[in-house]
Each structure stands twice: as structure tokens, then as C-alpha cells.
Amino acid sequence: HISKHYLVDGKAIPAITDINLRIEQGEIFGIIGASGAGKSTLIRTLNLLERPDSGRILVDGSDITRLSKTELQAYRRKAGMIFQHFNLIGAKTVGDNIRFPLKLTGEYSDAEMDARVGELLDLVELTEHRDKYAAQLAGGQKQRVGIARALATAPRVLLSDEATSALDPDTTRQVLDLLQSINRELGLTILLITHEMGVVRDICSHVAVIEAGRIVEAGETYSVFSRPTHATTR
Ligand code: ADP
Ligand code: MG
């Protein structure tokens, strides 16, 4: 049961309150809610970019809020993240953007990194763009670089914060297809935050609806969509 507030001009503003969720390995779990509902705060607690005020976050049975600094660094490699505005380094090449998280670990040789980048480029179908600058790519291609970078250290979970919100419908569809095939082929758990119903309907097996920092409804997407019990979901 996690909660988190922000201090704004000395006043405590609750962002998420008493959130209790269980996500199983291999699920594509959607969290949907309006702007300001607390979605980004919630997803950022899962790699401790935001630390909850209270509550535990159990990943494979261990509470990540109690990890030491070094343990947390290792854990973060197992929790890749993608963003609405991609967060690429525009003046670096596609290959170097994907290489970056590998380099940070200090654990791989140049040859190992080259090979891994090649595999990831194949996976996201950008092999021929390896030496282009990230800034030269179209939006959907940028997000595919974002996905490859997030997968570089072979995470157990992929955290997606509005990853398709800046993309047009066709490109959104392509990125969602890619996430779905990664989920199937790698068995990767995906936690996906969105304000778009279509995204949840298309790829999420499970969904939770968040409103004003609280989960108001959660379950299998089909049940929640066909028999919504809360006014917000309806
Ligand atoms: P969402 O991603 O659903 O739009 P957020 O998690 O970004 O929601 O925000 C939840 C609430 O917390 C909002 O009221 C927002 O204004 C507030 N908030 C988010 N980040 C900060 C911050 N860094 N400082 C102060 N308030 C914040
Ligand atoms: Mg947000």
C-alpha cells in the first residue's frame, strides 16, 4: 500500500494514496487515468525515481525500497523505462544511444556491446539506421530506439510512461505491436501507463483505473471494459 506526496510551497499535496496492486510476471498491465491522476508518480516509484512515503514495493519477493545504493543500481538495470518524449540524446547516433546503458554498467567489452546493439537493432527493425543521429529519426523510430535502449540490459520489467502519446495513430499501432511481440517473445512483463483507452484495449491483459491518486477499479481488461463498476471507468 504505497502513498507519496509532494511539497508545493510548503504544503503537502498527495499524488498517490494507498495504492495496492499485484502484477504477475508476463502480463501487460495498463494503468489508465486522466492527466494529474498520479500515473507518472506511480510508475516512477517502481524504479524509485520517486520514493514512496510509506508502503512496500515487492519485486520477486524483495522490497526494493530497502535496497542499498549499489543494489538499487543493479535493480534499475532490470527495470527498463520508456517515455513520451523518448529522452534520446539527439546528437548521438542510434547505436550509441542503445549502447549507453551497457556502457554505464562498465561490465562489457566493446565487442560485446557492438554485438548486443546489433541484436537490439534487429529486434526493433532499425538495423540500417545504426549510424544516423537520433535527432534525424521520425517519432515512431525514436520510440523504437527508446525501446531498444530500455531492453539493453535485459530487464525483467518494462515501464512505459505514455510512450505512444506523442505519436499518430498508425505509428502508435506499430509501437504497440512491437511491445506486444516483445512481451510474447521475451516473456517480458510490461507496465504501461496511458490516458488512451485504445492502448489498453489493444494490448493490455489487465488494467487498473486511477483517479485522484487512488485505484478505483482493477482487473482483467475484458471484465473491466465490459462491466465497469466505477463511474470513472464508465
Ligand atoms: P499524471 O502522470 O497522471 O498526469 P502525475 O503523477 O504527474 O500525474 O501527477 C500527480 C499529481 O502530483 C498532480 O497533482 C501533479 O501536479 C503533482 N506532481 C507531480 N510531480 C510533481 C512534482 N515534481 N512536484 C510537485 N507536484 C507534482
Ligand atoms: Mg504523467
PDB file of C-alpha atoms and ligand atoms in Angstrom:
ATOM      1  CA  HIS A   1       0.000   0.000   0.000  1.00  0.00           C
ATOM      2  CA  ILE A   2       2.053   2.909  -1.208  1.00  0.00           C
ATOM      3  CA  SER A   3       1.493   6.633  -0.859  1.00  0.00           C
ATOM      4  CA  LYS A   4       3.503   9.616  -1.992  1.00  0.00           C
ATOM      5  CA  HIS A   5       3.045  13.354  -1.569  1.00  0.00           C
ATOM      6  CA  TYR A   6       4.839  16.382  -2.982  1.00  0.00           C
ATOM      7  CA  LEU A   7       5.600  19.569  -1.095  1.00  0.00           C
ATOM      8  CA  VAL A   8       4.356  22.580  -3.003  1.00  0.00           C
ATOM      9  CA  ASP A   9       5.014  25.955  -1.338  1.00  0.00           C
ATOM     10  CA  GLY A  10       5.371  24.144   1.972  1.00  0.00           C
ATOM     11  CA  LYS A  11       2.030  22.373   1.571  1.00  0.00           C
ATOM     12  CA  ALA A  12       1.732  18.582   1.265  1.00  0.00           C
ATOM     13  CA  ILE A  13      -0.106  17.631  -1.940  1.00  0.00           C
ATOM     14  CA  PRO A  14      -0.966  13.917  -2.157  1.00  0.00           C
ATOM     15  CA  ALA A  15      -0.024  12.424  -5.548  1.00  0.00           C
ATOM     16  CA  ILE A  16      -0.827   8.742  -4.935  1.00  0.00           C
ATOM     17  CA  THR A  17      -2.686   7.369  -1.938  1.00  0.00           C
ATOM     18  CA  ASP A  18      -2.802   3.834  -0.556  1.00  0.00           C
ATOM     19  CA  ILE A  19      -2.155   2.100  -3.877  1.00  0.00           C
ATOM     20  CA  ASN A  20      -2.201  -1.675  -3.683  1.00  0.00           C
ATOM     21  CA  LEU A  21      -1.531  -3.580  -6.903  1.00  0.00           C
ATOM     22  CA  ARG A  22      -0.335  -7.024  -7.823  1.00  0.00           C
ATOM     23  CA  ILE A  23       1.200  -7.556 -11.238  1.00  0.00           C
ATOM     24  CA  GLU A  24       2.102 -11.044 -12.407  1.00  0.00           C
ATOM     25  CA  GLN A  25       5.115 -11.918 -14.497  1.00  0.00           C
ATOM     26  CA  GLY A  26       4.400 -11.796 -18.242  1.00  0.00           C
ATOM     27  CA  GLU A  27       1.374  -9.524 -18.016  1.00  0.00           C
ATOM     28  CA  ILE A  28       0.886  -6.345 -19.973  1.00  0.00           C
ATOM     29  CA  PHE A  29      -0.654  -4.334 -17.185  1.00  0.00           C
ATOM     30  CA  GLY A  30      -2.222  -0.994 -18.081  1.00  0.00           C
ATOM     31  CA  ILE A  31      -2.829   1.897 -15.735  1.00  0.00           C
ATOM     32  CA  ILE A  32      -5.231   4.426 -17.145  1.00  0.00           C
ATOM     33  CA  GLY A  33      -6.322   7.775 -15.792  1.00  0.00           C
ATOM     34  CA  ALA A  34      -6.712  11.446 -16.591  1.00  0.00           C
ATOM     35  CA  SER A  35      -3.909  13.976 -16.547  1.00  0.00           C
ATOM     36  CA  GLY A  36      -2.777  14.656 -12.974  1.00  0.00           C
ATOM     37  CA  ALA A  37      -4.249  11.382 -11.657  1.00  0.00           C
ATOM     38  CA  GLY A  38      -0.871  10.192 -10.390  1.00  0.00           C
ATOM     39  CA  LYS A  39       0.141   7.798 -13.177  1.00  0.00           C
ATOM     40  CA  SER A  40       3.707   9.051 -13.636  1.00  0.00           C
ATOM     41  CA  THR A  41       4.297   9.237  -9.898  1.00  0.00           C
ATOM     42  CA  LEU A  42       3.134   5.639  -9.540  1.00  0.00           C
ATOM     43  CA  ILE A  43       5.281   4.234 -12.344  1.00  0.00           C
ATOM     44  CA  ARG A  44       8.324   6.203 -11.130  1.00  0.00           C
ATOM     45  CA  THR A  45       8.050   4.581  -7.708  1.00  0.00           C
ATOM     46  CA  LEU A  46       8.670   1.223  -9.394  1.00  0.00           C
ATOM     47  CA  ASN A  47      12.279   2.099 -10.125  1.00  0.00           C
ATOM     48  CA  LEU A  48      12.472   4.520  -7.197  1.00  0.00           C
ATOM     49  CA  LEU A  49      12.868   7.624  -9.332  1.00  0.00           C
ATOM     50  CA  GLU A  50      10.248   8.648  -6.763  1.00  0.00           C
ATOM     51  CA  ARG A  51      10.441   7.126  -3.310  1.00  0.00           C
ATOM     52  CA  PRO A  52       7.089   6.384  -1.677  1.00  0.00           C
ATOM     53  CA  ASP A  53       6.427   7.961   1.748  1.00  0.00           C
ATOM     54  CA  SER A  54       5.152   4.629   3.011  1.00  0.00           C
ATOM     55  CA  GLY A  55       4.459   1.119   1.832  1.00  0.00           C
ATOM     56  CA  ARG A  56       6.483  -1.683   0.292  1.00  0.00           C
ATOM     57  CA  ILE A  57       7.234  -2.490  -3.338  1.00  0.00           C
ATOM     58  CA  LEU A  58       7.919  -6.186  -3.669  1.00  0.00           C
ATOM     59  CA  VAL A  59       9.660  -7.326  -6.836  1.00  0.00           C
ATOM     60  CA  ASP A  60      10.250 -11.073  -6.990  1.00  0.00           C
ATOM     61  CA  GLY A  61       9.632 -11.102  -3.260  1.00  0.00           C
ATOM     62  CA  SER A  62      12.146  -8.481  -2.154  1.00  0.00           C
ATOM     63  CA  ASP A  63      11.224  -4.963  -1.087  1.00  0.00           C
ATOM     64  CA  ILE A  64      13.026  -2.551  -3.405  1.00  0.00           C
ATOM     65  CA  THR A  65      12.527   0.379  -1.017  1.00  0.00           C
ATOM     66  CA  ARG A  66      15.097  -1.295   1.268  1.00  0.00           C
ATOM     67  CA  LEU A  67      17.831  -1.862  -1.307  1.00  0.00           C
ATOM     68  CA  SER A  68      21.243  -0.314  -0.740  1.00  0.00           C
ATOM     69  CA  LYS A  69      22.566   2.172  -3.283  1.00  0.00           C
ATOM     70  CA  THR A  70      24.550  -0.493  -5.164  1.00  0.00           C
ATOM     71  CA  GLU A  71      21.674  -2.971  -5.065  1.00  0.00           C
ATOM     72  CA  LEU A  72      19.370  -0.268  -6.408  1.00  0.00           C
ATOM     73  CA  GLN A  73      21.716   0.395  -9.331  1.00  0.00           C
ATOM     74  CA  ALA A  74      21.634  -3.294 -10.211  1.00  0.00           C
ATOM     75  CA  TYR A  75      17.851  -3.439  -9.800  1.00  0.00           C
ATOM     76  CA  ARG A  76      17.333  -0.459 -12.131  1.00  0.00           C
ATOM     77  CA  ARG A  77      19.016  -2.374 -14.959  1.00  0.00           C
ATOM     78  CA  LYS A  78      16.266  -4.941 -14.550  1.00  0.00           C
ATOM     79  CA  ALA A  79      13.546  -2.275 -14.858  1.00  0.00           C
ATOM     80  CA  GLY A  80      13.811  -0.555 -18.248  1.00  0.00           C
ATOM     81  CA  MET A  81      11.781   2.575 -18.907  1.00  0.00           C
ATOM     82  CA  ILE A  82      10.413   4.346 -21.988  1.00  0.00           C
ATOM     83  CA  PHE A  83       8.994   7.863 -22.107  1.00  0.00           C
ATOM     84  CA  GLN A  84       6.536  10.027 -24.034  1.00  0.00           C
ATOM     85  CA  HIS A  85       9.288  12.254 -25.430  1.00  0.00           C
ATOM     86  CA  PHE A  86      11.743   9.378 -25.917  1.00  0.00           C
ATOM     87  CA  ASN A  87      14.585  11.049 -23.912  1.00  0.00           C
ATOM     88  CA  LEU A  88      17.210  10.170 -26.541  1.00  0.00           C
ATOM     89  CA  ILE A  89      20.472  12.033 -26.976  1.00  0.00           C
ATOM     90  CA  GLY A  90      19.786  13.701 -30.320  1.00  0.00           C
ATOM     91  CA  ALA A  91      23.431  14.450 -31.101  1.00  0.00           C
ATOM     92  CA  LYS A  92      24.445  10.818 -30.635  1.00  0.00           C
ATOM     93  CA  THR A  93      23.858   8.019 -33.103  1.00  0.00           C
ATOM     94  CA  VAL A  94      21.111   5.440 -32.768  1.00  0.00           C
ATOM     95  CA  GLY A  95      23.747   2.813 -31.957  1.00  0.00           C
ATOM     96  CA  ASP A  96      25.365   4.948 -29.267  1.00  0.00           C
ATOM     97  CA  ASN A  97      22.015   5.717 -27.630  1.00  0.00           C
ATOM     98  CA  ILE A  98      21.340   1.988 -27.293  1.00  0.00           C
ATOM     99  CA  ARG A  99      24.901   1.324 -26.140  1.00  0.00           C
ATOM    100  CA  PHE A 100      24.696   3.903 -23.360  1.00  0.00           C
ATOM    101  CA  PRO A 101      23.085   1.789 -20.602  1.00  0.00           C
ATOM    102  CA  LEU A 102      25.521  -1.043 -21.377  1.00  0.00           C
ATOM    103  CA  LYS A 103      28.455   1.311 -21.070  1.00  0.00           C
ATOM    104  CA  LEU A 104      27.170   2.586 -17.715  1.00  0.00           C
ATOM    105  CA  THR A 105      27.437  -0.887 -16.231  1.00  0.00           C
ATOM    106  CA  GLY A 106      31.165  -0.990 -17.011  1.00  0.00           C
ATOM    107  CA  GLU A 107      30.797  -4.734 -17.448  1.00  0.00           C
ATOM    108  CA  TYR A 108      31.006  -5.261 -21.198  1.00  0.00           C
ATOM    109  CA  SER A 109      33.821  -5.154 -23.736  1.00  0.00           C
ATOM    110  CA  ASP A 110      33.440  -3.044 -26.880  1.00  0.00           C
ATOM    111  CA  ALA A 111      32.884  -6.177 -28.955  1.00  0.00           C
ATOM    112  CA  GLU A 112      30.171  -7.419 -26.586  1.00  0.00           C
ATOM    113  CA  MET A 113      28.441  -4.048 -26.689  1.00  0.00           C
ATOM    114  CA  ASP A 114      28.621  -3.929 -30.502  1.00  0.00           C
ATOM    115  CA  ALA A 115      27.052  -7.367 -30.736  1.00  0.00           C
ATOM    116  CA  ARG A 116      24.308  -6.573 -28.240  1.00  0.00           C
ATOM    117  CA  VAL A 117      23.457  -3.287 -30.007  1.00  0.00           C
ATOM    118  CA  GLY A 118      23.223  -5.241 -33.277  1.00  0.00           C
ATOM    119  CA  GLU A 119      20.753  -7.738 -31.741  1.00  0.00           C
ATOM    120  CA  LEU A 120      18.624  -4.948 -30.316  1.00  0.00           C
ATOM    121  CA  LEU A 121      18.582  -3.065 -33.617  1.00  0.00           C
ATOM    122  CA  ASP A 122      17.355  -6.256 -35.316  1.00  0.00           C
ATOM    123  CA  LEU A 123      14.645  -6.662 -32.691  1.00  0.00           C
ATOM    124  CA  VAL A 124      13.261  -3.154 -33.258  1.00  0.00           C
ATOM    125  CA  GLU A 125      13.949  -3.290 -37.018  1.00  0.00           C
ATOM    126  CA  LEU A 126      16.298  -0.314 -37.191  1.00  0.00           C
ATOM    127  CA  THR A 127      19.465  -2.063 -38.329  1.00  0.00           C
ATOM    128  CA  GLU A 128      20.008   0.239 -41.303  1.00  0.00           C
ATOM    129  CA  HIS A 129      19.701   3.340 -39.091  1.00  0.00           C
ATOM    130  CA  ARG A 130      22.502   2.443 -36.694  1.00  0.00           C
ATOM    131  CA  ASP A 131      24.793   5.346 -37.635  1.00  0.00           C
ATOM    132  CA  LYS A 132      22.152   8.058 -38.035  1.00  0.00           C
ATOM    133  CA  TYR A 133      21.789  10.723 -35.391  1.00  0.00           C
ATOM    134  CA  ALA A 134      18.788  10.100 -33.169  1.00  0.00           C
ATOM    135  CA  ALA A 135      17.538  13.611 -33.963  1.00  0.00           C
ATOM    136  CA  GLN A 136      17.185  12.620 -37.647  1.00  0.00           C
ATOM    137  CA  LEU A 137      14.597   9.914 -36.994  1.00  0.00           C
ATOM    138  CA  ALA A 138      10.800  10.075 -37.163  1.00  0.00           C
ATOM    139  CA  GLY A 139       8.816   9.786 -33.910  1.00  0.00           C
ATOM    140  CA  GLY A 140       7.989   6.095 -34.202  1.00  0.00           C
ATOM    141  CA  GLN A 141      11.617   5.268 -34.984  1.00  0.00           C
ATOM    142  CA  LYS A 142      12.758   7.310 -31.995  1.00  0.00           C
ATOM    143  CA  GLN A 143      10.471   5.343 -29.730  1.00  0.00           C
ATOM    144  CA  ARG A 144      11.828   2.096 -31.159  1.00  0.00           C
ATOM    145  CA  VAL A 145      15.311   3.312 -30.224  1.00  0.00           C
ATOM    146  CA  GLY A 146      13.894   4.101 -26.776  1.00  0.00           C
ATOM    147  CA  ILE A 147      12.591   0.534 -26.524  1.00  0.00           C
ATOM    148  CA  ALA A 148      15.908  -0.965 -27.669  1.00  0.00           C
ATOM    149  CA  ARG A 149      17.781   1.169 -25.116  1.00  0.00           C
ATOM    150  CA  ALA A 150      15.373   0.124 -22.362  1.00  0.00           C
ATOM    151  CA  LEU A 151      15.911  -3.551 -23.260  1.00  0.00           C
ATOM    152  CA  ALA A 152      19.709  -3.317 -23.490  1.00  0.00           C
ATOM    153  CA  THR A 153      20.399  -4.684 -20.016  1.00  0.00           C
ATOM    154  CA  ALA A 154      17.783  -7.459 -20.432  1.00  0.00           C
ATOM    155  CA  PRO A 155      15.250  -6.135 -17.911  1.00  0.00           C
ATOM    156  CA  ARG A 156      12.573  -8.237 -16.198  1.00  0.00           C
ATOM    157  CA  VAL A 157      10.038  -5.445 -16.493  1.00  0.00           C
ATOM    158  CA  LEU A 158       9.482  -2.618 -18.943  1.00  0.00           C
ATOM    159  CA  LEU A 159       7.929   0.571 -17.572  1.00  0.00           C
ATOM    160  CA  SER A 160       6.186   2.667 -20.204  1.00  0.00           C
ATOM    161  CA  ASP A 161       5.013   6.179 -19.338  1.00  0.00           C
ATOM    162  CA  GLU A 162       2.707   7.454 -22.125  1.00  0.00           C
ATOM    163  CA  ALA A 163       5.124   6.002 -24.694  1.00  0.00           C
ATOM    164  CA  THR A 164       2.707   6.458 -27.590  1.00  0.00           C
ATOM    165  CA  SER A 165       1.057   9.722 -26.545  1.00  0.00           C
ATOM    166  CA  ALA A 166       3.197  11.845 -28.896  1.00  0.00           C
ATOM    167  CA  LEU A 167       2.632   9.538 -31.892  1.00  0.00           C
ATOM    168  CA  ASP A 168      -0.029   9.460 -34.615  1.00  0.00           C
ATOM    169  CA  PRO A 169      -2.483   6.509 -34.662  1.00  0.00           C
ATOM    170  CA  ASP A 170      -0.615   4.419 -37.291  1.00  0.00           C
ATOM    171  CA  THR A 171       2.714   4.857 -35.559  1.00  0.00           C
ATOM    172  CA  THR A 172       1.067   4.137 -32.197  1.00  0.00           C
ATOM    173  CA  ARG A 173      -0.204   0.855 -33.631  1.00  0.00           C
ATOM    174  CA  GLN A 174       3.300  -0.107 -34.803  1.00  0.00           C
ATOM    175  CA  VAL A 175       4.865   0.649 -31.426  1.00  0.00           C
ATOM    176  CA  LEU A 176       2.114  -1.280 -29.605  1.00  0.00           C
ATOM    177  CA  ASP A 177       2.636  -4.243 -31.957  1.00  0.00           C
ATOM    178  CA  LEU A 178       6.331  -4.166 -31.130  1.00  0.00           C
ATOM    179  CA  LEU A 179       5.647  -4.083 -27.371  1.00  0.00           C
ATOM    180  CA  GLN A 180       3.234  -6.973 -27.744  1.00  0.00           C
ATOM    181  CA  SER A 181       5.709  -9.108 -29.684  1.00  0.00           C
ATOM    182  CA  ILE A 182       8.443  -8.349 -27.135  1.00  0.00           C
ATOM    183  CA  ASN A 183       6.043  -9.387 -24.379  1.00  0.00           C
ATOM    184  CA  ARG A 184       5.332 -12.667 -26.159  1.00  0.00           C
ATOM    185  CA  GLU A 185       8.815 -13.493 -27.362  1.00  0.00           C
ATOM    186  CA  LEU A 186      10.802 -12.461 -24.292  1.00  0.00           C
ATOM    187  CA  GLY A 187       8.067 -13.057 -21.709  1.00  0.00           C
ATOM    188  CA  LEU A 188       8.767  -9.543 -20.515  1.00  0.00           C
ATOM    189  CA  THR A 189       6.347  -8.007 -18.019  1.00  0.00           C
ATOM    190  CA  ILE A 190       5.171  -4.600 -19.219  1.00  0.00           C
ATOM    191  CA  LEU A 191       3.641  -1.916 -17.047  1.00  0.00           C
ATOM    192  CA  LEU A 192       2.062   0.628 -19.271  1.00  0.00           C
ATOM    193  CA  ILE A 193       0.696   3.992 -18.237  1.00  0.00           C
ATOM    194  CA  THR A 194      -1.671   5.777 -20.586  1.00  0.00           C
ATOM    195  CA  HIS A 195      -4.604   8.146 -20.816  1.00  0.00           C
ATOM    196  CA  GLU A 196      -5.779   6.432 -24.039  1.00  0.00           C
ATOM    197  CA  MET A 197      -8.499   3.768 -23.888  1.00  0.00           C
ATOM    198  CA  GLY A 198      -7.412   2.372 -27.264  1.00  0.00           C
ATOM    199  CA  VAL A 199      -3.958   1.482 -25.965  1.00  0.00           C
ATOM    200  CA  VAL A 200      -5.392  -0.515 -23.068  1.00  0.00           C
ATOM    201  CA  ARG A 201      -7.985  -2.213 -25.255  1.00  0.00           C
ATOM    202  CA  ASP A 202      -5.392  -3.193 -27.861  1.00  0.00           C
ATOM    203  CA  ILE A 203      -2.629  -4.731 -25.779  1.00  0.00           C
ATOM    204  CA  CYS A 204      -3.274  -4.836 -22.020  1.00  0.00           C
ATOM    205  CA  SER A 205      -4.291  -8.122 -20.422  1.00  0.00           C
ATOM    206  CA  HIS A 206      -5.047  -6.324 -17.162  1.00  0.00           C
ATOM    207  CA  VAL A 207      -5.894  -2.757 -16.277  1.00  0.00           C
ATOM    208  CA  ALA A 208      -6.225  -0.513 -13.255  1.00  0.00           C
ATOM    209  CA  VAL A 209      -8.089   2.770 -13.335  1.00  0.00           C
ATOM    210  CA  ILE A 210      -6.531   5.558 -11.293  1.00  0.00           C
ATOM    211  CA  GLU A 211      -8.316   8.694 -10.209  1.00  0.00           C
ATOM    212  CA  ALA A 212      -7.001  11.443  -7.939  1.00  0.00           C
ATOM    213  CA  GLY A 213      -4.144   9.193  -6.819  1.00  0.00           C
ATOM    214  CA  ARG A 214      -6.278   6.169  -5.958  1.00  0.00           C
ATOM    215  CA  ILE A 215      -7.017   2.951  -7.832  1.00  0.00           C
ATOM    216  CA  VAL A 216     -10.784   2.889  -8.285  1.00  0.00           C
ATOM    217  CA  GLU A 217     -11.039  -0.337 -10.263  1.00  0.00           C
ATOM    218  CA  ALA A 218      -8.718  -3.121 -11.449  1.00  0.00           C
ATOM    219  CA  GLY A 219      -8.939  -6.482 -13.156  1.00  0.00           C
ATOM    220  CA  GLU A 220      -8.775  -8.233 -16.486  1.00  0.00           C
ATOM    221  CA  THR A 221      -9.196  -5.712 -19.287  1.00  0.00           C
ATOM    222  CA  TYR A 222     -12.114  -7.601 -20.754  1.00  0.00           C
ATOM    223  CA  SER A 223     -14.066  -7.620 -17.468  1.00  0.00           C
ATOM    224  CA  VAL A 224     -13.279  -4.043 -16.588  1.00  0.00           C
ATOM    225  CA  PHE A 225     -14.277  -2.799 -20.039  1.00  0.00           C
ATOM    226  CA  SER A 226     -17.382  -4.925 -20.406  1.00  0.00           C
ATOM    227  CA  ARG A 227     -18.677  -4.499 -16.852  1.00  0.00           C
ATOM    228  CA  PRO A 228     -17.213  -1.301 -15.394  1.00  0.00           C
ATOM    229  CA  THR A 229     -18.368  -0.766 -11.829  1.00  0.00           C
ATOM    230  CA  HIS A 230     -16.928   2.693 -11.182  1.00  0.00           C
ATOM    231  CA  ALA A 231     -18.284   5.914 -12.694  1.00  0.00           C
ATOM    232  CA  THR A 232     -14.815   6.993 -13.889  1.00  0.00           C
ATOM    233  CA  THR A 233     -14.300   3.750 -15.805  1.00  0.00           C
ATOM    234  CA  ARG A 234     -17.759   4.032 -17.408  1.00  0.00           C
TER     235      ARG A 234
HETATM  236  P1  ADP B   1      -0.150  12.004 -14.318  1.00  0.00           P
HETATM  237  O1  ADP B   1       1.104  11.350 -14.793  1.00  0.00           O
HETATM  238  O2  ADP B   1      -1.302  11.057 -14.155  1.00  0.00           O
HETATM  239  O3  ADP B   1      -0.545  13.180 -15.160  1.00  0.00           O
HETATM  240  P2  ADP B   1       1.465  12.885 -12.062  1.00  0.00           P
HETATM  241  O4  ADP B   1       1.916  11.690 -11.314  1.00  0.00           O
HETATM  242  O5  ADP B   1       2.441  13.562 -12.951  1.00  0.00           O
HETATM  243  O6  ADP B   1       0.095  12.554 -12.839  1.00  0.00           O
HETATM  244  O7  ADP B   1       0.967  13.977 -11.010  1.00  0.00           O
HETATM  245  C1  ADP B   1       0.108  13.648  -9.894  1.00  0.00           C
HETATM  246  C2  ADP B   1      -0.052  14.892  -9.042  1.00  0.00           C
HETATM  247  O8  ADP B   1       1.194  15.243  -8.453  1.00  0.00           O
HETATM  248  C3  ADP B   1      -0.511  16.122  -9.800  1.00  0.00           C
HETATM  249  O9  ADP B   1      -1.341  16.868  -8.952  1.00  0.00           O
HETATM  250  C4  ADP B   1       0.776  16.857 -10.091  1.00  0.00           C
HETATM  251  O10 ADP B   1       0.547  18.235 -10.221  1.00  0.00           O
HETATM  252  C5  ADP B   1       1.592  16.540  -8.854  1.00  0.00           C
HETATM  253  N1  ADP B   1       3.057  16.489  -9.141  1.00  0.00           N
HETATM  254  C6  ADP B   1       3.666  15.637 -10.000  1.00  0.00           C
HETATM  255  N2  ADP B   1       5.002  15.798  -9.982  1.00  0.00           N
HETATM  256  C7  ADP B   1       5.238  16.787  -9.076  1.00  0.00           C
HETATM  257  C8  ADP B   1       6.433  17.425  -8.595  1.00  0.00           C
HETATM  258  N3  ADP B   1       7.644  17.053  -9.030  1.00  0.00           N
HETATM  259  N4  ADP B   1       6.278  18.405  -7.675  1.00  0.00           N
HETATM  260  C9  ADP B   1       5.073  18.762  -7.221  1.00  0.00           C
HETATM  261  N5  ADP B   1       3.911  18.197  -7.617  1.00  0.00           N
HETATM  262  C10 ADP B   1       3.994  17.223  -8.535  1.00  0.00           C
HETATM  263 MG    MG B   2       2.249  11.593 -16.470  1.00  0.00          MG
END
